[in-house]
Coordinates of C-alpha atoms and ligand atoms in Angstrom, one line a residue:
M5 CA 143.0 153.2 81.3
K6 CA 143.4 150.3 83.7
I7 CA 143.8 150.8 87.4
G8 CA 144.7 148.0 89.8
V9 CA 143.7 147.9 93.4
L10 CA 146.0 146.0 95.8
A11 CA 143.6 143.4 97.2
S12 CA 145.8 141.6 99.8
Q13 CA 143.7 142.9 102.7
G14 CA 141.5 145.9 103.7
A15 CA 139.1 148.2 101.9
F16 CA 139.8 147.3 98.3
A17 CA 136.3 146.5 97.2
E18 CA 135.2 150.1 98.0
H19 CA 138.0 151.5 95.8
I20 CA 137.0 149.2 93.0
A21 CA 133.4 150.4 93.3
A22 CA 134.5 154.0 93.3
L23 CA 136.6 153.5 90.1
Q24 CA 133.7 151.6 88.4
Q25 CA 131.5 154.6 89.2
L26 CA 134.0 156.8 87.4
G27 CA 133.8 154.4 84.4
V28 CA 137.4 153.1 84.6
E29 CA 138.5 149.5 84.0
T30 CA 139.7 148.2 87.3
L31 CA 140.9 144.9 88.8
P32 CA 141.9 143.5 92.2
V33 CA 145.7 142.7 92.4
R34 CA 146.8 139.8 94.5
L35 CA 149.4 138.1 92.3
L36 CA 152.6 139.4 90.7
E37 CA 151.3 138.8 87.1
E38 CA 148.3 141.1 87.8
L39 CA 150.7 144.0 88.1
T40 CA 151.4 143.9 84.4
G41 CA 149.8 146.5 82.1
L42 CA 148.5 148.8 84.8
D43 CA 148.2 152.6 84.3
G44 CA 147.9 153.1 88.1
L45 CA 147.7 151.3 91.4
I46 CA 145.7 152.0 94.5
I47 CA 147.0 150.8 97.9
P48 CA 143.9 150.7 100.2
G49 CA 143.4 151.1 103.9
G50 CA 143.4 148.2 106.2
E51 CA 146.2 147.1 108.5
S52 CA 149.6 148.2 107.2
T53 CA 151.5 145.4 109.0
S54 CA 149.3 142.7 107.4
I55 CA 149.3 144.3 104.0
S56 CA 153.1 144.7 104.1
S57 CA 153.7 141.1 105.2
L58 CA 151.2 139.8 102.5
M59 CA 153.0 141.8 99.9
L60 CA 156.3 140.3 100.9
G61 CA 154.8 136.8 101.1
Y62 CA 153.3 137.0 97.6
N63 CA 156.4 138.6 96.1
L64 CA 154.7 141.8 95.3
M65 CA 156.9 144.2 97.3
D66 CA 159.9 144.5 95.0
E67 CA 157.8 144.8 91.8
I68 CA 155.5 147.5 93.3
R69 CA 158.6 149.4 94.6
S70 CA 160.2 149.3 91.2
L71 CA 157.0 150.3 89.4
A72 CA 156.6 153.3 91.7
K73 CA 160.2 154.3 91.1
N74 CA 159.7 154.0 87.4
G75 CA 156.8 156.4 87.6
L76 CA 153.6 154.3 87.8
P77 CA 151.0 156.5 89.5
M78 CA 150.0 155.2 92.9
F79 CA 147.4 156.3 95.4
G80 CA 147.6 155.1 99.0
T81 CA 144.8 155.7 101.5
C82 CA 145.3 155.3 105.3
A83 CA 147.3 152.1 105.7
G84 CA 148.2 152.6 102.0
M85 CA 149.7 156.0 102.8
I86 CA 151.8 154.3 105.5
L87 CA 153.0 151.9 102.9
L88 CA 154.0 154.6 100.4
A89 CA 156.0 156.5 103.0
K90 CA 159.8 156.3 103.2
R91 CA 159.8 156.7 107.0
V92 CA 157.2 155.1 109.3
S93 CA 157.2 155.7 113.1
D94 CA 156.6 152.0 113.7
L95 CA 159.4 149.8 112.6
S96 CA 157.2 146.7 112.4
V97 CA 156.0 147.8 109.0
E98 CA 158.2 147.4 105.9
P99 CA 156.9 150.1 103.6
I100 CA 157.2 150.3 99.8
G101 CA 159.0 153.4 100.8
V102 CA 158.8 155.7 97.8
M103 CA 157.2 159.0 99.1
E104 CA 159.4 161.5 100.9
I105 CA 157.1 161.7 103.9
T106 CA 157.4 160.6 107.5
V107 CA 154.2 159.2 108.9
K108 CA 153.0 158.3 112.4
R109 CA 150.7 155.3 112.6
N110 CA 147.5 155.3 114.7
A111 CA 148.2 159.0 115.4
F112 CA 144.7 159.8 116.6
G113 CA 144.2 157.0 119.1
R114 CA 142.1 153.8 118.9
Q115 CA 139.2 152.6 116.8
K116 CA 136.7 154.5 119.0
D117 CA 138.6 157.7 118.4
S118 CA 137.7 157.5 114.7
F119 CA 136.2 160.7 113.4
E120 CA 135.0 162.6 110.4
A121 CA 136.2 166.1 109.4
K122 CA 135.3 168.5 106.7
L123 CA 138.6 169.1 104.9
P124 CA 139.4 172.0 102.7
I125 CA 141.3 170.5 99.8
P126 CA 142.1 173.4 97.4
V127 CA 143.0 171.2 94.4
L128 CA 139.5 169.7 94.5
G129 CA 137.7 173.1 94.6
E130 CA 135.8 175.1 97.1
K131 CA 133.6 172.4 98.6
P132 CA 135.1 170.7 101.7
F133 CA 135.9 167.0 101.4
P134 CA 134.3 164.5 103.9
G135 CA 137.4 163.1 105.5
I136 CA 136.8 159.8 107.3
F137 CA 139.6 158.9 109.7
I138 CA 139.8 155.3 111.1
R139 CA 142.8 154.7 113.3
A140 CA 144.4 157.0 110.9
P141 CA 148.1 158.0 110.5
L142 CA 149.3 161.5 110.1
I143 CA 152.1 163.1 108.0
E144 CA 154.7 164.4 110.4
H145 CA 157.0 165.7 107.7
G146 CA 157.2 166.1 104.0
N147 CA 160.5 166.8 102.3
S148 CA 160.9 169.2 99.4
G149 CA 159.1 167.8 96.3
V150 CA 156.1 166.9 98.5
E151 CA 153.0 169.0 98.2
I152 CA 150.7 168.9 101.2
L153 CA 147.1 168.9 99.8
A154 CA 145.1 168.8 103.0
R155 CA 145.3 169.8 106.6
L156 CA 143.1 169.5 109.6
A157 CA 142.0 172.7 111.4
D158 CA 144.9 172.4 113.8
G159 CA 147.4 172.3 110.8
T160 CA 148.0 168.5 110.9
S161 CA 149.0 167.3 107.4
V162 CA 146.6 164.5 106.1
A163 CA 147.1 164.3 102.4
A164 CA 150.1 164.8 100.1
R165 CA 151.3 164.4 96.5
Q166 CA 154.8 163.8 95.2
E167 CA 154.7 163.8 91.4
K168 CA 152.5 160.8 90.5
L169 CA 152.2 159.5 94.0
L170 CA 149.2 160.5 96.1
A171 CA 148.4 159.7 99.7
S172 CA 145.6 160.4 102.1
A173 CA 145.3 159.6 105.8
F174 CA 141.6 159.3 105.4
H175 CA 139.2 157.0 103.4
P176 CA 137.7 158.7 100.3
E177 CA 136.4 155.3 99.2
L178 CA 134.0 155.2 102.1
T179 CA 132.2 158.4 101.0
N180 CA 130.1 159.2 97.9
D181 CA 132.6 162.0 97.0
L182 CA 134.6 160.8 94.1
R183 CA 136.7 163.9 93.6
L184 CA 139.9 162.5 95.1
H185 CA 139.7 159.4 92.9
Q186 CA 139.0 161.6 89.9
Y187 CA 142.1 163.7 90.9
F188 CA 144.1 160.5 90.9
L189 CA 142.8 159.5 87.5
D190 CA 143.7 163.0 86.2
I191 CA 147.3 162.4 87.5
V192 CA 147.3 159.0 85.7
A193 CA 146.0 160.7 82.5
G194 CA 148.6 163.5 82.8
R195 CA 145.9 166.2 83.2
Q196 CA 147.2 167.1 86.7
Ligands
LIG24 N1 145.8 151.7 111.8 C1 146.0 151.1 110.5 C2 147.5 150.9 110.3 O1 148.3 151.4 111.1 C3 145.5 152.0 109.4 C4 144.0 152.1 109.5 C5 143.3 152.2 108.2 O2 143.8 151.9 107.1 N2 142.0 152.6 108.4 O3 147.9 150.2 109.5

């Protein structure tokens, strides 16, 4: 199994480290040819406007879009979730646009309003997941076909799955809890 991590900008190194801990072959993706032969792709957190314009500038956007439409599993965290969404509240981001979700950027305020929340995520088992939210987006709406995997205590949706696409508003790569990465690998392997 070979998993690429989009490395245009943002927290890609932490995702690579998490995948290495899980014993998976992984490589940073910056160029079009590096998208060949992948079994899955992670779109990291960072700044969605920058990641989107770098994807366009390096000719990655169309290929990633068509790989997602053809069923390549993808996992987007924070800015990565914004990029997977079909509808983004802020029109300055051109998303990949493959998940039937509407997301709102910077939904919890500024950098200083970053927070950590213990999230119940039933598909990962009983133990709550440490959700780290940094200028995070939220999911305003998911169409049919979208399964909401996690909510904050007030009901706000913060993680979702649509077939082989997975998205979280928080940063699992900044914790020692590898369960969400493992869940993604199970999707890639067809076990989930
Ligand atoms: N605020 C960023 C954006 O809108 C996302 C932040 C993050 O990925 N931690 O793109």
